[in-house]
PDB file of C-alpha atoms in Angstrom:
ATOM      1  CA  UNK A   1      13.440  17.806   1.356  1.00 60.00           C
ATOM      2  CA  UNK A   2      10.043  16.274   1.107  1.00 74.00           C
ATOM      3  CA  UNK A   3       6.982  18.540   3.814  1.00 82.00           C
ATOM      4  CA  UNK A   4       6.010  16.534   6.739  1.00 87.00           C
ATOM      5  CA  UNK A   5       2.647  15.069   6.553  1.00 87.00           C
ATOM      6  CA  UNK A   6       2.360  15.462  10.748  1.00 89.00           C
ATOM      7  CA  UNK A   7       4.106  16.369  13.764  1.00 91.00           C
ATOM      8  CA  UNK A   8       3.679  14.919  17.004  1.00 90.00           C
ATOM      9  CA  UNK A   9       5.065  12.667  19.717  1.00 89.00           C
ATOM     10  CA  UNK A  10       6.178   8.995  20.334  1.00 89.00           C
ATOM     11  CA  UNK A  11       4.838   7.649  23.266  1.00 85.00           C
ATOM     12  CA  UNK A  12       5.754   4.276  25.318  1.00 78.00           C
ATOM     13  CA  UNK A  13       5.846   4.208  29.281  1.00 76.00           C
ATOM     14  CA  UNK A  14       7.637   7.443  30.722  1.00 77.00           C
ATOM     15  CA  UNK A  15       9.386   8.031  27.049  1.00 76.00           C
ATOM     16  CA  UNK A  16       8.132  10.429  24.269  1.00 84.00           C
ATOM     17  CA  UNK A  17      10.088  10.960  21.066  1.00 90.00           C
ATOM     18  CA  UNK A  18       9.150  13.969  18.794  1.00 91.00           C
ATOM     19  CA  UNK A  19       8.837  13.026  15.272  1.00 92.00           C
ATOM     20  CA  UNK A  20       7.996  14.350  12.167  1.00 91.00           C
ATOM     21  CA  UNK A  21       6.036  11.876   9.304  1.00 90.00           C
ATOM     22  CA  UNK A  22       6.890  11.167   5.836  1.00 88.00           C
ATOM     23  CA  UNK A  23       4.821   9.843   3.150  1.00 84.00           C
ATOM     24  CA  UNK A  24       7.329   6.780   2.279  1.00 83.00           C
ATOM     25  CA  UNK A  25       5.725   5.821  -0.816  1.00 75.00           C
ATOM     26  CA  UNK A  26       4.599   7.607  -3.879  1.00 78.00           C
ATOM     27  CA  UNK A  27       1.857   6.320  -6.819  1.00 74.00           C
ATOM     28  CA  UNK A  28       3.078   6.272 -10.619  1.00 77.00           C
ATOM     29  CA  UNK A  29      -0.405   5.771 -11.678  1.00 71.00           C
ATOM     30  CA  UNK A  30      -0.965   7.498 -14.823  1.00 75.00           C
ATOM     31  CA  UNK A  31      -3.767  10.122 -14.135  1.00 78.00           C
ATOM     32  CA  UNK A  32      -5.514  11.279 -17.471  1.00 76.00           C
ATOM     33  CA  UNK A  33      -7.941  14.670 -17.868  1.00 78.00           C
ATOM     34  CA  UNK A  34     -11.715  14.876 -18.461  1.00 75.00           C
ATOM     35  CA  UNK A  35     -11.986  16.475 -22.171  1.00 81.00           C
ATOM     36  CA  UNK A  36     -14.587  17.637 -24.137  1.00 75.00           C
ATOM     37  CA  UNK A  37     -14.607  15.460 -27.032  1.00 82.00           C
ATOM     38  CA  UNK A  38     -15.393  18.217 -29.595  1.00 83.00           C
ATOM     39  CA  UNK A  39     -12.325  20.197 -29.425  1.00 80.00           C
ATOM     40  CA  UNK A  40     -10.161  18.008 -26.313  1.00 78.00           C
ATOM     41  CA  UNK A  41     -10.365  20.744 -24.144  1.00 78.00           C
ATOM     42  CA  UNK A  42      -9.814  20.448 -20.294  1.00 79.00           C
ATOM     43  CA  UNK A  43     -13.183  19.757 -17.997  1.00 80.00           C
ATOM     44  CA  UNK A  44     -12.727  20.797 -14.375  1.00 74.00           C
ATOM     45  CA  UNK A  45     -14.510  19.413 -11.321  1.00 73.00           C
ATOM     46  CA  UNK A  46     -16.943  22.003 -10.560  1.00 77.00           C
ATOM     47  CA  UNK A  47     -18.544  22.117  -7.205  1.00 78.00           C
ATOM     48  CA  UNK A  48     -22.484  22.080  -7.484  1.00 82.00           C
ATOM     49  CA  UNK A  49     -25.387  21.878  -5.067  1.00 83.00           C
ATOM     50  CA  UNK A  50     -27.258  18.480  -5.420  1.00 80.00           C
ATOM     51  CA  UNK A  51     -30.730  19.802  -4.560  1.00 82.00           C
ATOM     52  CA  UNK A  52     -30.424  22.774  -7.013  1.00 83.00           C
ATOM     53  CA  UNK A  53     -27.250  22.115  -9.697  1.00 83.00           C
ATOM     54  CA  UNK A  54     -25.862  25.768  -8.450  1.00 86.00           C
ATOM     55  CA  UNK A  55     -21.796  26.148  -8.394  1.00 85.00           C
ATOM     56  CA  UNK A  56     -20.382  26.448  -4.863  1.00 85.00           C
ATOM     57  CA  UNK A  57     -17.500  28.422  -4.569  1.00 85.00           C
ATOM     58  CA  UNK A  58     -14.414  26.368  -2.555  1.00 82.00           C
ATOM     59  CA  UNK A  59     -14.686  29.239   0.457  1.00 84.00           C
ATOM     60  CA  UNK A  60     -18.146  28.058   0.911  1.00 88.00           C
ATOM     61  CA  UNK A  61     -17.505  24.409   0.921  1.00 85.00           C
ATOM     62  CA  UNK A  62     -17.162  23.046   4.463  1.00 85.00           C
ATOM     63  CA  UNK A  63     -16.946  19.599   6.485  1.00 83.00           C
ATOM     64  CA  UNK A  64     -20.176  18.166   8.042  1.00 86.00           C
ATOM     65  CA  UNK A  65     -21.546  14.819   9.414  1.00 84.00           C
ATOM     66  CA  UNK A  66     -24.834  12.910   8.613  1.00 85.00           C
ATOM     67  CA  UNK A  67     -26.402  12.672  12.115  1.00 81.00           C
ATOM     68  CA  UNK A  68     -29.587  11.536  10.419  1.00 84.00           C
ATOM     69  CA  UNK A  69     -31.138  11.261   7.074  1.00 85.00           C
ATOM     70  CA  UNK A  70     -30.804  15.049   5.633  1.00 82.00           C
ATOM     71  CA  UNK A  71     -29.777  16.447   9.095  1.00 85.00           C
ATOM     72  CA  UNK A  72     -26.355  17.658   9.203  1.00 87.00           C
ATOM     73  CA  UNK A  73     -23.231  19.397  11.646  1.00 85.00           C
ATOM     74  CA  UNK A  74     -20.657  21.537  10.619  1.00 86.00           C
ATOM     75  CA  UNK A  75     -17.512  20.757  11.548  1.00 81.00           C
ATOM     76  CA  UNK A  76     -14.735  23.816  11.424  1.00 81.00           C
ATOM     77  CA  UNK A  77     -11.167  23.658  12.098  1.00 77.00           C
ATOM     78  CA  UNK A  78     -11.617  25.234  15.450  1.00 79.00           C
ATOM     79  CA  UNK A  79     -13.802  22.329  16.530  1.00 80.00           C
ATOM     80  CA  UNK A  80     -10.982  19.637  15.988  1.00 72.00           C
ATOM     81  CA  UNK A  81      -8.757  22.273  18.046  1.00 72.00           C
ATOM     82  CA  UNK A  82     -11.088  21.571  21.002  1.00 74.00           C
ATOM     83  CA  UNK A  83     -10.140  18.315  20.805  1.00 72.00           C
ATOM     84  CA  UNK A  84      -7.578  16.170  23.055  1.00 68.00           C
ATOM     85  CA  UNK A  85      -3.964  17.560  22.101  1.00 63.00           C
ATOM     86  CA  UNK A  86      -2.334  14.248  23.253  1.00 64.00           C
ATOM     87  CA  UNK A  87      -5.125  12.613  21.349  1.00 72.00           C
ATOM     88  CA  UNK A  88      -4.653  13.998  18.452  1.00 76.00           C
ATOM     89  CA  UNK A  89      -0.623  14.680  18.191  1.00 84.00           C
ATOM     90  CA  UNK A  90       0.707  11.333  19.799  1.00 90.00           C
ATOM     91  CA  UNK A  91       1.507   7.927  18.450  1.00 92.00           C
ATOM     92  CA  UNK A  92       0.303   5.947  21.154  1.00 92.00           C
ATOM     93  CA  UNK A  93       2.544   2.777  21.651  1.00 94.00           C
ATOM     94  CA  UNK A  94       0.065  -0.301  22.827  1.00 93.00           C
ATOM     95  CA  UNK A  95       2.307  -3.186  22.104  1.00 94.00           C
ATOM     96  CA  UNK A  96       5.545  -4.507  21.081  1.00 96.00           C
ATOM     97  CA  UNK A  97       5.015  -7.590  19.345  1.00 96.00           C
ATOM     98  CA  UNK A  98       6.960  -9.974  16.309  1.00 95.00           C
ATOM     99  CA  UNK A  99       6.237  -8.627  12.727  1.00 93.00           C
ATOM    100  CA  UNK A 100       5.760 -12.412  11.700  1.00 92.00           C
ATOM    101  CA  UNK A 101       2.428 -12.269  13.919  1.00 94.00           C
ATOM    102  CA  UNK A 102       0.623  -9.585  11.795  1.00 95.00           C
ATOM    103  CA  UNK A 103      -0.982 -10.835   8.581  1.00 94.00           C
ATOM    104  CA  UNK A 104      -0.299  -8.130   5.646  1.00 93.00           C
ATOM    105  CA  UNK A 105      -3.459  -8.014   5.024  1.00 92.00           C
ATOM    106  CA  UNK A 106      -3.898  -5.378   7.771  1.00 94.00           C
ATOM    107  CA  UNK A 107      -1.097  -3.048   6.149  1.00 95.00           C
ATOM    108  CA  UNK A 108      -2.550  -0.052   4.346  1.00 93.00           C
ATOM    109  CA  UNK A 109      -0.051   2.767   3.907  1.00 93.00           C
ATOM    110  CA  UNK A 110       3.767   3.229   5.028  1.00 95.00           C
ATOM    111  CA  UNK A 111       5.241   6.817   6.413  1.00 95.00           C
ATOM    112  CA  UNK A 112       8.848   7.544   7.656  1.00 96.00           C
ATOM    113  CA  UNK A 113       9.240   9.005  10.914  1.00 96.00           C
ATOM    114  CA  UNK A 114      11.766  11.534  11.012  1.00 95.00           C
ATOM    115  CA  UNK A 115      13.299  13.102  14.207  1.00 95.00           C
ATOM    116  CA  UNK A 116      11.969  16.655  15.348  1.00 93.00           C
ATOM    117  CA  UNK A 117      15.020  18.504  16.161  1.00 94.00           C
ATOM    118  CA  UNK A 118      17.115  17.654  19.824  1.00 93.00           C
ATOM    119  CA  UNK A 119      15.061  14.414  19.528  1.00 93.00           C
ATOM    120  CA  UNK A 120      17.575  12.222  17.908  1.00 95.00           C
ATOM    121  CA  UNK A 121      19.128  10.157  20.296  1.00 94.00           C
ATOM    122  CA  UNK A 122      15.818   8.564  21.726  1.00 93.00           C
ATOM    123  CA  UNK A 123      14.814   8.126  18.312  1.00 95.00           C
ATOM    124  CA  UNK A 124      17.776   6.109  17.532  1.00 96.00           C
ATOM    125  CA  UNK A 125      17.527   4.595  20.819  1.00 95.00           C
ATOM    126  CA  UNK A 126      13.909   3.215  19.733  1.00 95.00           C
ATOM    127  CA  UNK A 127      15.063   2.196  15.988  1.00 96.00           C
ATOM    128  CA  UNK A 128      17.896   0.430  17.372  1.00 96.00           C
ATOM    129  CA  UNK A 129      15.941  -1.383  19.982  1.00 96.00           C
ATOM    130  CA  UNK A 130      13.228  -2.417  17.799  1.00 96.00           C
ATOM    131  CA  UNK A 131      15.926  -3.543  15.450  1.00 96.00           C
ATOM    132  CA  UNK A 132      17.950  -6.002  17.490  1.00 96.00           C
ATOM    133  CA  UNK A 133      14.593  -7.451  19.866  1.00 96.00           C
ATOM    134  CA  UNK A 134      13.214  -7.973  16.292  1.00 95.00           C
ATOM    135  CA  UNK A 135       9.895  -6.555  17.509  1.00 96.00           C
ATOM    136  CA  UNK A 136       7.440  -3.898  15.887  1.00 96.00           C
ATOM    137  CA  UNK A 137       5.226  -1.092  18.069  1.00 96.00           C
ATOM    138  CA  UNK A 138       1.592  -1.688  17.452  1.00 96.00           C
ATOM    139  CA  UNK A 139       0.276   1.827  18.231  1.00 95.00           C
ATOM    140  CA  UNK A 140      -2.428   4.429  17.869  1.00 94.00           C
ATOM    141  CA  UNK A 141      -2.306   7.735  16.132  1.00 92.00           C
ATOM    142  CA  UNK A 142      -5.090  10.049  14.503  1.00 88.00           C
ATOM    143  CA  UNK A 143      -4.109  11.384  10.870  1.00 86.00           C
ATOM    144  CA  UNK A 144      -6.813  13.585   8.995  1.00 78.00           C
ATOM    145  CA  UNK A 145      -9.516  13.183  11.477  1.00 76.00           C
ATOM    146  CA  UNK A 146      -9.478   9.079  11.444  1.00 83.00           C
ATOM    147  CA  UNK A 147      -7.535   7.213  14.237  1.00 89.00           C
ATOM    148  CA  UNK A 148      -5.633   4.181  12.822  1.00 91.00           C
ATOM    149  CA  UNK A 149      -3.958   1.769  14.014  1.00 94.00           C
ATOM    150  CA  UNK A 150      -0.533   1.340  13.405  1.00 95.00           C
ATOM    151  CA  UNK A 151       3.072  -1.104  13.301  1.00 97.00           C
ATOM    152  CA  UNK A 152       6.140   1.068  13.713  1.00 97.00           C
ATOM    153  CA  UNK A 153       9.648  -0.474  12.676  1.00 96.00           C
ATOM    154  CA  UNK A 154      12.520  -0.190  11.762  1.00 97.00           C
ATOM    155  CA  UNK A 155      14.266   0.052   8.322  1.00 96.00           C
ATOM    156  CA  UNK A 156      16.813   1.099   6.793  1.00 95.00           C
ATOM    157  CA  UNK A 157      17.829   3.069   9.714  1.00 95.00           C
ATOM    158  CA  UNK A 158      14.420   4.895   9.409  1.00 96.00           C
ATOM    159  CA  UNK A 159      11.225   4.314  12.324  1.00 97.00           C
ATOM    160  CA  UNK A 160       8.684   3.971   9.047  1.00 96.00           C
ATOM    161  CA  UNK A 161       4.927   3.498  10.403  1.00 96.00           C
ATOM    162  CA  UNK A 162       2.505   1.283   8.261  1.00 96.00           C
ATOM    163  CA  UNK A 163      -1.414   2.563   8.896  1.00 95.00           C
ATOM    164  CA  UNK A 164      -3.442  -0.442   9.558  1.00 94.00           C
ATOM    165  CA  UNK A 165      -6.716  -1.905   9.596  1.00 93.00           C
ATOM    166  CA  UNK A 166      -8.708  -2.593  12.638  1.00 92.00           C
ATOM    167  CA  UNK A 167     -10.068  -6.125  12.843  1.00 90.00           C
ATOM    168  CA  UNK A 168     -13.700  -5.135  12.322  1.00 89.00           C
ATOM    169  CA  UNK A 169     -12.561  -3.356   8.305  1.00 90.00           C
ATOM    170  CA  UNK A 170     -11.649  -6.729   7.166  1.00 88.00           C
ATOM    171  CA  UNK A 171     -13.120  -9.323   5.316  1.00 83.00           C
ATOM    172  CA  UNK A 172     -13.729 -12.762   6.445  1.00 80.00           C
ATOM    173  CA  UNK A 173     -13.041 -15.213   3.069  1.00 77.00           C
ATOM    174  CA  UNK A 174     -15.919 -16.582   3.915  1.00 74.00           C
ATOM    175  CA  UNK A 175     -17.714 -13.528   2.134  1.00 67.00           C
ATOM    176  CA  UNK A 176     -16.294 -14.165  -1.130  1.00 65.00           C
ATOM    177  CA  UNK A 177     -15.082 -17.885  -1.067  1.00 68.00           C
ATOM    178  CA  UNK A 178     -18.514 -18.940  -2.173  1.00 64.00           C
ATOM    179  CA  UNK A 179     -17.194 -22.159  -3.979  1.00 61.00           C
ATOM    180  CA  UNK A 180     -16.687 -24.332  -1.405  1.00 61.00           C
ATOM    181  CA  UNK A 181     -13.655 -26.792  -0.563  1.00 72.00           C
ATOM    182  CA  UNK A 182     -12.694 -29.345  -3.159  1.00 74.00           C
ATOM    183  CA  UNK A 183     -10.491 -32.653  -2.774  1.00 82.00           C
ATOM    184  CA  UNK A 184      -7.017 -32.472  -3.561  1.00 81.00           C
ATOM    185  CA  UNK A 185      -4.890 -35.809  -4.519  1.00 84.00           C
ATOM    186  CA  UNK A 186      -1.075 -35.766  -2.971  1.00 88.00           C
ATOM    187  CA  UNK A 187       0.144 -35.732  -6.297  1.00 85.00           C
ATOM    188  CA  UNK A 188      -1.070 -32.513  -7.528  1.00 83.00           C
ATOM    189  CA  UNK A 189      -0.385 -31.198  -3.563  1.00 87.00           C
ATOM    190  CA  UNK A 190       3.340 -32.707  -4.385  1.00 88.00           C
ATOM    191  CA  UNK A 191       3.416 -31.442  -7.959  1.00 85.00           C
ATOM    192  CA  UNK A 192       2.242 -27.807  -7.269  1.00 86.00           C
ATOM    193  CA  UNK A 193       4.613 -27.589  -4.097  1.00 88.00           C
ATOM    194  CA  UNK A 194       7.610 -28.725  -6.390  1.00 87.00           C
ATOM    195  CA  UNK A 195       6.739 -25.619  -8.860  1.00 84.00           C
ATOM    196  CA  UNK A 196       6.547 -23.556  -6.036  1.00 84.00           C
ATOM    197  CA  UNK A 197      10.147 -24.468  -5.107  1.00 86.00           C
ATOM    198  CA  UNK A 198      11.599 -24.329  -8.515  1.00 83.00           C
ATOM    199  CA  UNK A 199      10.356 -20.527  -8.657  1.00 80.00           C
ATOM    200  CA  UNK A 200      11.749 -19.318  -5.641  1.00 86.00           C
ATOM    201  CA  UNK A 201      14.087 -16.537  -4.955  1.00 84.00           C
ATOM    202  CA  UNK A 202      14.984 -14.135  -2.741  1.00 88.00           C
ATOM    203  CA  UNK A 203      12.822 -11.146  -2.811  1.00 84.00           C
ATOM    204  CA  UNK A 204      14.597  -8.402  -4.991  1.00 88.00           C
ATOM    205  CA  UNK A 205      11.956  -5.238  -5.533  1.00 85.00           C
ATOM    206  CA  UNK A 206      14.193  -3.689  -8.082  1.00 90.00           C
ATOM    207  CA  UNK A 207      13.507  -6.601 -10.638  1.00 87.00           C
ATOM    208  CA  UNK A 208       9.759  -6.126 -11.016  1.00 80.00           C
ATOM    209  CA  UNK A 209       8.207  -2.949 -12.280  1.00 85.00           C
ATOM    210  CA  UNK A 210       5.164  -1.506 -13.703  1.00 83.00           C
ATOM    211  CA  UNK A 211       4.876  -2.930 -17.657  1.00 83.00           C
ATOM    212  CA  UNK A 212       1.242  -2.109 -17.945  1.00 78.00           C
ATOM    213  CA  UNK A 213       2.123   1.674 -17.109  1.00 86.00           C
ATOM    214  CA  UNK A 214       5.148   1.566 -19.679  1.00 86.00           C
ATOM    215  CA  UNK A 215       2.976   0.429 -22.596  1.00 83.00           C
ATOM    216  CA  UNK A 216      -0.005   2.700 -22.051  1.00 83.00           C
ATOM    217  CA  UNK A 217       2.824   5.575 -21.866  1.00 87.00           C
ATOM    218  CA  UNK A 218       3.867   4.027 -25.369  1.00 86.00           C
ATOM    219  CA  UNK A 219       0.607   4.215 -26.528  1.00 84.00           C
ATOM    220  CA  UNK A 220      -0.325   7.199 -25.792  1.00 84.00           C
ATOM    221  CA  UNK A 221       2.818   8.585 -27.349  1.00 86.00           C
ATOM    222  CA  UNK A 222       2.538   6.647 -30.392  1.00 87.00           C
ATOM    223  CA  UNK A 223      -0.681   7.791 -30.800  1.00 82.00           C
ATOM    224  CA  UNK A 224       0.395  11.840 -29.848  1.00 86.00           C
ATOM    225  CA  UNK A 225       2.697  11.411 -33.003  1.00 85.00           C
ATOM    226  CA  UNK A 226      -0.143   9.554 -35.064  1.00 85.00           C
ATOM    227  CA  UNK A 227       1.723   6.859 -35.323  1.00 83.00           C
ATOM    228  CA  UNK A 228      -0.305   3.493 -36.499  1.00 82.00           C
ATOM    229  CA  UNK A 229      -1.200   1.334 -32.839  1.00 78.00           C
ATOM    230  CA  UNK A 230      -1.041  -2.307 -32.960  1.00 78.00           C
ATOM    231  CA  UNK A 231      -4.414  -3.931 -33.257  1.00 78.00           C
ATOM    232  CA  UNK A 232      -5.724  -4.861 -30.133  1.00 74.00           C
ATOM    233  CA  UNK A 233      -5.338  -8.560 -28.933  1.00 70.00           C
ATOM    234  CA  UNK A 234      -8.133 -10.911 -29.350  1.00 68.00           C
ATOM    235  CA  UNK A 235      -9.321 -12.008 -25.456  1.00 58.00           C
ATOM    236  CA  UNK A 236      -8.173 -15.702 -25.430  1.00 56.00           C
ATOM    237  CA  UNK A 237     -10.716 -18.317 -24.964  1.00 58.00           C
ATOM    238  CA  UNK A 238     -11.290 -20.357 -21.592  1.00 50.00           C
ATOM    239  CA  UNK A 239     -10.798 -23.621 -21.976  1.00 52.00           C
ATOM    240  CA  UNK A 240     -10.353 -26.833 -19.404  1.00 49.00           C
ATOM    241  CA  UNK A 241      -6.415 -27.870 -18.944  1.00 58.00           C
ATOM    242  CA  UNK A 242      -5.599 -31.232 -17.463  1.00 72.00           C
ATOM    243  CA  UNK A 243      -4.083 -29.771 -14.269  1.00 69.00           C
ATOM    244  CA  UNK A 244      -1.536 -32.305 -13.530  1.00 77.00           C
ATOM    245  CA  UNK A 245       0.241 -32.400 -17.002  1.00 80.00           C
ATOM    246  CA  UNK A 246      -0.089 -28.401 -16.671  1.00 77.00           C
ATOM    247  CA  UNK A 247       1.671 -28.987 -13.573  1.00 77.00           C
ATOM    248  CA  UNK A 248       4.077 -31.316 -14.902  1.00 82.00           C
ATOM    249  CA  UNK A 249       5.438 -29.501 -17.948  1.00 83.00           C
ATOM    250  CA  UNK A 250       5.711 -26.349 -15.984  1.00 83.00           C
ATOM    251  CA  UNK A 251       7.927 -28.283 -13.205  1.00 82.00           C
ATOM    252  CA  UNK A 252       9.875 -29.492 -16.079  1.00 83.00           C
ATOM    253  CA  UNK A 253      10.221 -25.771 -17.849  1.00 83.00           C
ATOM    254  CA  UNK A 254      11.196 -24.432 -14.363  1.00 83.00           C
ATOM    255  CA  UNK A 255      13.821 -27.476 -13.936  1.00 81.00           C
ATOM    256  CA  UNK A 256      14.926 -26.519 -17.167  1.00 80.00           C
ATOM    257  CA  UNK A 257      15.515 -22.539 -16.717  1.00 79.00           C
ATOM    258  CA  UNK A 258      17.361 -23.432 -13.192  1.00 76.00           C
ATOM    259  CA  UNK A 259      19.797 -25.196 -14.708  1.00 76.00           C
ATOM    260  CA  UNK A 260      21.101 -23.203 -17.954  1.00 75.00           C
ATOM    261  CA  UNK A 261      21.336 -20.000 -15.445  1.00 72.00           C
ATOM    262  CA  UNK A 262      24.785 -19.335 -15.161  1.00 65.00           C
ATOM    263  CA  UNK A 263      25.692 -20.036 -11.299  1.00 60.00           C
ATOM    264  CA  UNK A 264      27.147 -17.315  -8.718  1.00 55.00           C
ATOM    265  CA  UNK A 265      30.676 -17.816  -7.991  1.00 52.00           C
ATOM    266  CA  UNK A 266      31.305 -18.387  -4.487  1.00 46.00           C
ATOM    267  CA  UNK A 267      32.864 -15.521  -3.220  1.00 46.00           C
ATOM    268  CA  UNK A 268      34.182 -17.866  -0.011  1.00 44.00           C
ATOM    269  CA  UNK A 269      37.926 -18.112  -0.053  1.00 44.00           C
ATOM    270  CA  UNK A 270      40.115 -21.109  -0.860  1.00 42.00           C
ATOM    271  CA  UNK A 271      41.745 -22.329   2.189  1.00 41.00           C
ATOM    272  CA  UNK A 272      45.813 -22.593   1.356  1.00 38.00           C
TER     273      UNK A 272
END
């Protein structure tokens, strides 16, 4: 069984659930070593001073905090202990509110909440009520030293919590949208909606996966057998497309592909 990330307590009106947390997701990013190129052997991280270039063993590495330029404050694992317990070891329940309501672009990370021990029946009494009132927990809850907010819901039988941004850590378009609005005739609108129809489906995560990754691995092992790579691809050039023909041949591609699919048999019963 996977190690709990945290331990701590559920908390809305007079109830508290102990839970444990989960990470719910794991990366399959390829992570490659820093070699020396003259004989490909390993370069660790090393730990140096910046003032001096000296190593720094890890027991003498600790935490501290900027409080102005060149001025800093320890901070030790006893002074976090001084800290508020129900602070620091409670998801704080603020609001129950409809999932449809939050923007993704607040999600950040997703953890499963797991039941301490004796704490399983108001556990499943909050999963099931969040799962038939259709409603999520927006909550508060300090993990390594940063409070997040949070959405807790319910999935798969599991309480998972998705970390969140505040309001404040993200960015208005307006920042990057630099180009301006442009005018739009209701054909293309009409056109580009109609592709958007012909590619829908319902949302099935096992039919995508990483093909970037799976090359690179094929690469690499190619290459670890000196096997002869493929010459790399020539970057194609940019060049201006007459958007509603582009539009138009895809519709008809898509119109196409829809039809020669084979068609689910209904799995609905005859009446006799």
């Amino acid at each position: 069984m996977a190690r709990s990330l945290w331990t701590g307590t559920i908390s809305f009106g007079l109830v508290s659930v102990p839970v444990r947390m989960f990470s719910a997701t794991q990366s399959k990013e390829l992570r490659f070593h820093f070699l020396d190129r003259h004989d490909l052997q390993p370069i660790a991280y090393d730990k140096v001073r910046r003032d001096t270039g000296e190593h720094v063993d890890n027991d003498d590495v600790i935490r501290g905090f900027e409080v102005e330029k060149g001025r800093y404050v320890p901070l030790e694992d006893e002074d976090l202990d001084r800290l508020d317990v129900e602070l620091t070891k409670t998801i704080d329940i603020c609001d129950f509110v409809d999932l449809d309501g939050i923007d993704p672009i607040y999600f950040r990370k997703a953890y499963y909440l797991a039941p301490q021990d004796g704490a399983e029946k108001p556990y499943r009494l909050l999963e099931r009520a969040l799962e038939e009132t259709g409603k999520v927990a927006v909550a508060k809850v300090v993990i390594r030293n940063k409070q997040h907010l949070a959405a807790l819901r319910p999935w798969n039988g599991t309480i998972v919590l998705e970390t969140m941004y505040y309001a404040d850590e993200v960015r208005q378009p307006d920042e990057v949208n630099e180009n301006g609005k442009v005018q739009l005739r209701k054909p293309e609108v009409e056109m580009a909606k109609s592709l958007v129809e012909n590619l829908s489906a319902d949302f099935d995560p096992s039919k995508y996966d990483d093909t970037y990754r799976k090359e690179l691995l094929d690469l690499l092992r190619a290459k670890a057998k000196g096997a002869p790579l493929p010459e790399p691809d020539e970057e194609p050039e940019g060049e201006v497309v007459d958007l509603m023909a582009a539009l138009r041949e895809s519709v008809e591609r898509t119109k196409q592909e829809r039809k020669s699919k084979p068609k689910k048999r209904s799995r609905a019963k005859k009446a006799s």
